[in-house]
Amino acid sequence: ISAFAGQQVLVSFDGVGAGPRTGLALLDNIRIDSSVGSSCAPNSTTLCLYGGRFEVKATYTDYSNNTGSGQAVALTSDSGYFWFFDSSNVEAVGKIVSFCGVNGSFGYYAGGLTDVGVVMTVRDTVANETQTFTNARGHRFNMISSAFNTCQ
């Protein structure tokens, strides 16, 4: 929940015996389950997409076996890219698309402009589901198209 203490938020719950209910509650009275994923914190190596719901990171291994973290650059609230060696050289791009109203899922799409080894990790911070995608060194980076069936 993104709100301040004392702020009213709309909540829905299963009113056992009385059916589903919706109403206003003060944030101070809401119990937040910390076992559910935490929200994304953007930094130089982390893209936060779809309002911070999705956290994207990338690491690389070059031809000399040097490893590092991709440097994240947001383009829009739903897309961004990573660079590895030079800030003017885009290596991989990714975006989240909501299909929640169509089939109950989010789509993650990514492509790369590299043949170094890449591991891209995408985490749905609400559902705490993580998907990891690997591009082997020496192979061109193929498009990633994956679904998170986590609309809530």
PDB file of N, CA, C and O in Angstrom, residues 59-62 64-69:
ATOM      1  N   THR A  59      22.579  -8.516 -15.191  1.00  0.00           N
ATOM      2  CA  THR A  59      24.024  -8.673 -15.002  1.00  0.00           C
ATOM      3  C   THR A  59      24.597  -9.199 -16.307  1.00  0.00           C
ATOM      4  O   THR A  59      23.874  -9.741 -17.148  1.00  0.00           O
ATOM      5  N   TYR A  60      25.910  -9.034 -16.469  1.00  0.00           N
ATOM      6  CA  TYR A  60      26.537  -9.479 -17.710  1.00  0.00           C
ATOM      7  C   TYR A  60      27.869 -10.168 -17.425  1.00  0.00           C
ATOM      8  O   TYR A  60      28.478  -9.977 -16.367  1.00  0.00           O
ATOM      9  N   THR A  61      28.298 -10.981 -18.396  1.00  0.00           N
ATOM     10  CA  THR A  61      29.634 -11.589 -18.411  1.00  0.00           C
ATOM     11  C   THR A  61      30.198 -11.353 -19.795  1.00  0.00           C
ATOM     12  O   THR A  61      29.611 -11.788 -20.791  1.00  0.00           O
ATOM     13  N   ASP A  62      31.338 -10.648 -19.877  1.00  0.00           N
ATOM     14  CA  ASP A  62      31.908 -10.353 -21.194  1.00  0.00           C
ATOM     15  C   ASP A  62      32.840 -11.470 -21.647  1.00  0.00           C
ATOM     16  O   ASP A  62      32.984 -12.507 -20.987  1.00  0.00           O
ATOM     17  N   SER A  64      35.990 -11.646 -21.682  1.00  0.00           N
ATOM     18  CA  SER A  64      37.171 -11.826 -20.827  1.00  0.00           C
ATOM     19  C   SER A  64      36.766 -12.332 -19.438  1.00  0.00           C
ATOM     20  O   SER A  64      37.558 -12.283 -18.503  1.00  0.00           O
ATOM     21  N   ASN A  65      35.525 -12.780 -19.309  1.00  0.00           N
ATOM     22  CA  ASN A  65      34.955 -13.261 -18.047  1.00  0.00           C
ATOM     23  C   ASN A  65      34.795 -12.174 -16.988  1.00  0.00           C
ATOM     24  O   ASN A  65      34.663 -12.481 -15.807  1.00  0.00           O
ATOM     25  N   ASN A  66      34.841 -10.910 -17.400  1.00  0.00           N
ATOM     26  CA  ASN A  66      34.518  -9.827 -16.472  1.00  0.00           C
ATOM     27  C   ASN A  66      33.009  -9.826 -16.280  1.00  0.00           C
ATOM     28  O   ASN A  66      32.249 -10.040 -17.223  1.00  0.00           O
ATOM     29  N   THR A  67      32.566  -9.584 -15.055  1.00  0.00           N
ATOM     30  CA  THR A  67      31.142  -9.537 -14.767  1.00  0.00           C
ATOM     31  C   THR A  67      30.778  -8.181 -14.182  1.00  0.00           C
ATOM     32  O   THR A  67      31.636  -7.466 -13.655  1.00  0.00           O
ATOM     33  N   GLY A  68      29.512  -7.852 -14.268  1.00  0.00           N
ATOM     34  CA  GLY A  68      29.054  -6.593 -13.698  1.00  0.00           C
ATOM     35  C   GLY A  68      27.545  -6.494 -13.739  1.00  0.00           C
ATOM     36  O   GLY A  68      26.863  -7.360 -14.284  1.00  0.00           O
ATOM     37  N   SER A  69      27.049  -5.437 -13.156  1.00  0.00           N
ATOM     38  CA  SER A  69      25.620  -5.147 -13.161  1.00  0.00           C
ATOM     39  C   SER A  69      25.308  -4.158 -14.266  1.00  0.00           C
ATOM     40  O   SER A  69      26.049  -3.200 -14.471  1.00  0.00           O
TER      41      SER A  69
END
